[in-house]
CSV table of C-alpha atoms and ligand atoms in Angstrom, one decimal:
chain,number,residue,atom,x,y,z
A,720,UNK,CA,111.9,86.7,87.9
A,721,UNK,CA,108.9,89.1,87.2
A,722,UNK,CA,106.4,87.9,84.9
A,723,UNK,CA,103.2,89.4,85.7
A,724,UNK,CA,103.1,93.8,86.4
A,725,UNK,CA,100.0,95.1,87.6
A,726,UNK,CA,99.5,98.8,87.4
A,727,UNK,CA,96.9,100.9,89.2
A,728,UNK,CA,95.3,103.2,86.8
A,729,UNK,CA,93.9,106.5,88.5
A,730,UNK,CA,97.5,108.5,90.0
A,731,UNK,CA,99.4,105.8,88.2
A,732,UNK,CA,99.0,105.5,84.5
A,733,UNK,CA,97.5,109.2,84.9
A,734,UNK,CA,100.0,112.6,84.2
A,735,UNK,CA,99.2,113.4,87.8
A,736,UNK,CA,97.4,112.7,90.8
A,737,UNK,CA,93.5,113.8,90.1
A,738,UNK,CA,93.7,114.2,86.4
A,739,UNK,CA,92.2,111.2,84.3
A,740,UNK,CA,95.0,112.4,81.5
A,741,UNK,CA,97.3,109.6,80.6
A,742,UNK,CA,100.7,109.3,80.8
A,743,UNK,CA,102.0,108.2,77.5
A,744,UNK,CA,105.5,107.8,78.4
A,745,UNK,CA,104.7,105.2,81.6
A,746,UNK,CA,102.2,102.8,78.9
A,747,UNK,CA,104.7,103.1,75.9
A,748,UNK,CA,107.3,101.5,78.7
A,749,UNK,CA,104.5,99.4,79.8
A,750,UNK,CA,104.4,97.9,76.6
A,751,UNK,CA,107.8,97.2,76.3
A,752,UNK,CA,107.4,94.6,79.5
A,753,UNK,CA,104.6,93.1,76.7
A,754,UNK,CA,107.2,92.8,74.1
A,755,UNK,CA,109.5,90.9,76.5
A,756,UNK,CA,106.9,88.5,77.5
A,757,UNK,CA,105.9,90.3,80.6
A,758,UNK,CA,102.7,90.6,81.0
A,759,UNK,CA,100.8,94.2,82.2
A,760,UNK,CA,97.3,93.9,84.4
A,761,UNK,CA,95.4,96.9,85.6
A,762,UNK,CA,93.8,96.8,89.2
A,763,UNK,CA,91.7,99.6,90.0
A,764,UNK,CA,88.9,101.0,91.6
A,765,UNK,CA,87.2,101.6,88.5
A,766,UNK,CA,84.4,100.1,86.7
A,767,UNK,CA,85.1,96.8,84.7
A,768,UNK,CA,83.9,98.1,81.3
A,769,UNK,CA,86.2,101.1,81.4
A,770,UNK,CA,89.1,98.5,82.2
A,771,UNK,CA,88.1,95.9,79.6
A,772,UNK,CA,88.2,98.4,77.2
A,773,UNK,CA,91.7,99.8,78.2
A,774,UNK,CA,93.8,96.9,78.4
A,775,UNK,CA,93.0,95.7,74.9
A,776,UNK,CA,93.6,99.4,73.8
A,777,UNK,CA,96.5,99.7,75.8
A,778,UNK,CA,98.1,96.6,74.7
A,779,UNK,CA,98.2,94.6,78.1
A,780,UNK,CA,97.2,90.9,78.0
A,781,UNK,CA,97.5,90.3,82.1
A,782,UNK,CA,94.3,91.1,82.7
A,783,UNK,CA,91.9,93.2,85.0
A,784,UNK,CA,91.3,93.6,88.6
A,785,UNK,CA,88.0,96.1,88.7
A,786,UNK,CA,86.2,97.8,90.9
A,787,UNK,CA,88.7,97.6,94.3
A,788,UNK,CA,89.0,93.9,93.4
A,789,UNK,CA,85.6,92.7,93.2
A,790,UNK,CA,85.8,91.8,89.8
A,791,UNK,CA,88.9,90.1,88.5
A,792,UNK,CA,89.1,89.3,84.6
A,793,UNK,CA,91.8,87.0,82.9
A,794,UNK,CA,90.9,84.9,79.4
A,795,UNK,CA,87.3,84.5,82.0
A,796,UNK,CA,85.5,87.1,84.4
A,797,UNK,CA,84.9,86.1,87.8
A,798,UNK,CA,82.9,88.2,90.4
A,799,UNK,CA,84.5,87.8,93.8
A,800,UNK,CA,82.3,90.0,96.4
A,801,UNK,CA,79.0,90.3,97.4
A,802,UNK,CA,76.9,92.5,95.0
A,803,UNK,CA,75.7,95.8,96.3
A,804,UNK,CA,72.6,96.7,98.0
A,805,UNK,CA,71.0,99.3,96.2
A,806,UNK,CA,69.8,100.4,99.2
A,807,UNK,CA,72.5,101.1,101.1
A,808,UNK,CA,74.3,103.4,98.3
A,809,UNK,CA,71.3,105.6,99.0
A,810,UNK,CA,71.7,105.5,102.4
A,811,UNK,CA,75.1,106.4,102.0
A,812,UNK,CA,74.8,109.4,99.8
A,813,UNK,CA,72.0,111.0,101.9
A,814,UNK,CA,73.9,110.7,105.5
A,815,UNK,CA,77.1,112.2,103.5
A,816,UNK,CA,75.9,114.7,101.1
A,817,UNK,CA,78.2,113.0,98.3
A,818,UNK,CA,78.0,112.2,95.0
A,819,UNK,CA,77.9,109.2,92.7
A,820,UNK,CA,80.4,108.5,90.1
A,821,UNK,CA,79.3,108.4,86.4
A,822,UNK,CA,80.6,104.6,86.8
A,823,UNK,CA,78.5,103.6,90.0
A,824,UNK,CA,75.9,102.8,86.7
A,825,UNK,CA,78.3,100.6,85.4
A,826,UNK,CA,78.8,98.7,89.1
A,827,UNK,CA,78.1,95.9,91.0
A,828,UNK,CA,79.8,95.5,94.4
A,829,UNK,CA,81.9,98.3,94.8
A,830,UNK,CA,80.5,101.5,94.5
A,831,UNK,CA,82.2,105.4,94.5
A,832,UNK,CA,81.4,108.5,95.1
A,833,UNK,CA,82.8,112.5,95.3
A,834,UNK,CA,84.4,114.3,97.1
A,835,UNK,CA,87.4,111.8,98.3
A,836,UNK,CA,87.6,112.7,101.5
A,837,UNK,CA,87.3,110.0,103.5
A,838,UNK,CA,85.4,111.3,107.4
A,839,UNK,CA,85.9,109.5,110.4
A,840,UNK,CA,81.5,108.8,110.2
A,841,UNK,CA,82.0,107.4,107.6
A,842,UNK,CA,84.5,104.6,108.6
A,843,UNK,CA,81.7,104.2,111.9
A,844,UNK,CA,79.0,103.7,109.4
A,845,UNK,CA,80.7,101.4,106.7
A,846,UNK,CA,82.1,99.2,109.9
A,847,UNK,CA,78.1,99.0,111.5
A,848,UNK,CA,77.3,97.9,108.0
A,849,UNK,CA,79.8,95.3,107.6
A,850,UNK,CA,81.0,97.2,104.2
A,851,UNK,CA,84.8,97.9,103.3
A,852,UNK,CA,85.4,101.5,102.8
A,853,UNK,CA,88.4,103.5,101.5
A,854,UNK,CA,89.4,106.4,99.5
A,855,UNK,CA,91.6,106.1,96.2
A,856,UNK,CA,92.0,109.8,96.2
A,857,UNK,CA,89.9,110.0,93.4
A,858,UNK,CA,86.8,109.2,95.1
A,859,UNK,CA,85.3,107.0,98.2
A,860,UNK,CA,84.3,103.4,97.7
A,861,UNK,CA,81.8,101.5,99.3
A,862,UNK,CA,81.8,97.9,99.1
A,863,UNK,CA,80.3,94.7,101.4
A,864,UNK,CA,83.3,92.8,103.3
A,865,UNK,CA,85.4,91.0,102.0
A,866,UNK,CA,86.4,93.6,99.7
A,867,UNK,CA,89.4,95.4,98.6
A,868,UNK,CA,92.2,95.4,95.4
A,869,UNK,CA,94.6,92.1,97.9
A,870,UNK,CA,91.0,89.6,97.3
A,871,UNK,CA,91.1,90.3,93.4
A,872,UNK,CA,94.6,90.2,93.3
A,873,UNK,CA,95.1,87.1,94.4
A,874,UNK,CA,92.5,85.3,92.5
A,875,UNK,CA,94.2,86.6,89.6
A,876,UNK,CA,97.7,85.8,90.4
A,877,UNK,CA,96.0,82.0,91.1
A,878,UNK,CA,94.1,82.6,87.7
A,879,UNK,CA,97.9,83.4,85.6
A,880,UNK,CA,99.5,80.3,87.9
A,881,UNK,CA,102.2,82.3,89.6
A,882,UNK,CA,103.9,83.0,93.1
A,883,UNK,CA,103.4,86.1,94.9
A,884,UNK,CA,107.3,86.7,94.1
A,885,UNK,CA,107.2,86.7,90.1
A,886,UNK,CA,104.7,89.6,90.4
A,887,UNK,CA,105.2,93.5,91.4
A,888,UNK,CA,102.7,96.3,91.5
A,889,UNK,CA,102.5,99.9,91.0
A,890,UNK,CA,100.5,102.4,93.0
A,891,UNK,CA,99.9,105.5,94.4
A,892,UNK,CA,96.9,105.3,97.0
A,893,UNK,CA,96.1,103.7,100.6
A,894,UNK,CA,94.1,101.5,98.2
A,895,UNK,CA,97.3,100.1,96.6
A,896,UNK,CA,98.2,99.0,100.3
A,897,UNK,CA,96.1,96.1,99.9
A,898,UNK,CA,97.7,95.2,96.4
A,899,UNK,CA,101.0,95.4,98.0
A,900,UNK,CA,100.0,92.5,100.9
A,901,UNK,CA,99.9,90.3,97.5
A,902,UNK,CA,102.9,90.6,95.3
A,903,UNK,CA,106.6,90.3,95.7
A,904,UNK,CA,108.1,93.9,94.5
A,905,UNK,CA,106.2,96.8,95.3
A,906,UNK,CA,106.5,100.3,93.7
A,907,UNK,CA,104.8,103.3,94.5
A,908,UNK,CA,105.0,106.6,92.2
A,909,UNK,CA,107.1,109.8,93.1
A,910,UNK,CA,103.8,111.7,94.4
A,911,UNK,CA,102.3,108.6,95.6
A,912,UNK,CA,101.2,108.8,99.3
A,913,UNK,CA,103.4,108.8,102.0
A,914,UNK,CA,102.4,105.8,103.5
A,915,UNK,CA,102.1,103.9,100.3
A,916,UNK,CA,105.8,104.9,99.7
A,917,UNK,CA,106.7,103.4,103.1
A,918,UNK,CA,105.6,99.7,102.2
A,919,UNK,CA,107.3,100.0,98.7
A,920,UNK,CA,110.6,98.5,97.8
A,921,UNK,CA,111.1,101.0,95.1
A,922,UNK,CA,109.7,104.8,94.3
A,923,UNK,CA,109.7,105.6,90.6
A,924,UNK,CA,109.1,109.1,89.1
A,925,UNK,CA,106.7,107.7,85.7
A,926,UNK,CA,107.5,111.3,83.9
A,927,UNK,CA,111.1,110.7,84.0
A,928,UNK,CA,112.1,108.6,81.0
A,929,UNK,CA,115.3,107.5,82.5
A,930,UNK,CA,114.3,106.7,86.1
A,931,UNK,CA,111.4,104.2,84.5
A,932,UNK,CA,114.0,102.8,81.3
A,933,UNK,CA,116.3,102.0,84.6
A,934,UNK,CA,113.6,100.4,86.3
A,935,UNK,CA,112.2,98.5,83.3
A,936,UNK,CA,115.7,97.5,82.6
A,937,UNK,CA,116.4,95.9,85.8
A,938,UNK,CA,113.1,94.0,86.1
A,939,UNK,CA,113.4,92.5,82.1
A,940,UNK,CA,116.9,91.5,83.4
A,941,UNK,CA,115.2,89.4,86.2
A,942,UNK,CA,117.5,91.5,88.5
A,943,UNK,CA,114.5,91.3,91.2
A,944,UNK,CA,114.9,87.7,91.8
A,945,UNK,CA,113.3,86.3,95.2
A,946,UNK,CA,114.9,82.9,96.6
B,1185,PGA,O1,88.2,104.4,91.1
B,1185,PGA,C1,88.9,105.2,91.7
B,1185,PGA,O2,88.5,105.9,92.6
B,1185,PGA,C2,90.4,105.2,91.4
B,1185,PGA,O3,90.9,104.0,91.0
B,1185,PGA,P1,92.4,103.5,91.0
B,1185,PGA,O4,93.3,104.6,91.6
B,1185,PGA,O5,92.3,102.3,91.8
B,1185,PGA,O6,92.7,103.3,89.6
B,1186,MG,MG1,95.2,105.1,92.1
């Protein structure tokens, strides 16, 4: 039986990949896993503050995995990575020409930056430096190993006293891979990438009202069970 969802926010929750509009019809269903004692987490690459904020304004109570998993929140806020060296971040942004996002100030392990696209350099560098590095599609993020959305995720799955098989996830980027090694059913979004939709169990389309009410109906009626 599900009892713990953890949505990604940026492509997810989001009307479509790169927009930062929501979708109100995925977070009104969202809160419907609430109202039947399910609860909703949100595990993203973005900064803690901006994910605090949501998930009380959303309505969720599971929680918050922030920046790539670094920083995992749930009734207490642990820090789970190494914090960022300053340095490096400069470093970074000179060799690459890119830019910081308005949340780097907001940071302290993971860091992001603009354009997305991930260059083959840039894996060299981040692997000479010991960092993790991946791209949510959104942006780049920089972090010191271990790092990534599977080390938060499982410290908060530990933190809520569950089993990897009473918790599914919902994604849409080669960062949601690493949520995916941690929870039992895994669901990527219609437009989701195509390797992302390869590891999933199931692909939902969030505009379409009936394909999630389907969804939302089987997982409330514990129809994912794991033995
Ligand atoms: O911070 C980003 O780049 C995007 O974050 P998310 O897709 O993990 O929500
Ligand atoms: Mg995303």
């Amino acid at each position: 039986m599900i009892k713990l969802v953890l949505s990604d926010l940026d492509g997810t929750l989001t009307e479509e990949r790169n927009t930062y509009k929501l979708n109100l019809t995925i977070i009104e269903k969202l809160r419907i896993f609430e109202e039947n004692g399910i609860k909703v987490a949100i595990v993203s690459g973005n900064s803690f503050p901006v994910l605090r904020g949501l998930h009380n304004y959303l309505g969720f109570s599971g929680g918050v995995v922030a920046e790539n998993g670094c920083v995992v929140f749930f009734k207490s806020k642990v820090k789970v990575c190494k914090d960022m060296d300053k340095r490096k971040v400069e470093e970074f942004k000179e060799r690459y020409k890119v830019k910081d996002s308005w949340q780097n100030l907001y940071k302290e392990c993971d860091f992001s930056f603009t354009p997305p696209e991930l260059k083959a350099d840039m894996r060299e560098w981040a692997n000479i430096n010991g960092m993790y590095i991946n791209s949510s599609g959104y942006a780049i993020h920089i972090a010191f190993n271990p790092a990534g959305k599977n080390i938060g995720v499982r410290k908060l799955i530990e933190m809520h006293g569950l089993n990897k098989n009473e918790v599914a996830a919902i994604g849409d980027s080669l960062t949601d891979l690493e949520m995916f090694e941690e929870v039992g059913l895994k669901i990527a979004v219609s437009d989701a990438e195509e390797e992302l939709k390869r590891s999933a169990n199931l692909i939902i389309n969030t505009k379409d009202e009936r394909d999630l009410s389907a969804f939302m109906k089987k997982v409330i009626g514990g129809e994912f069970e794991y033995r």
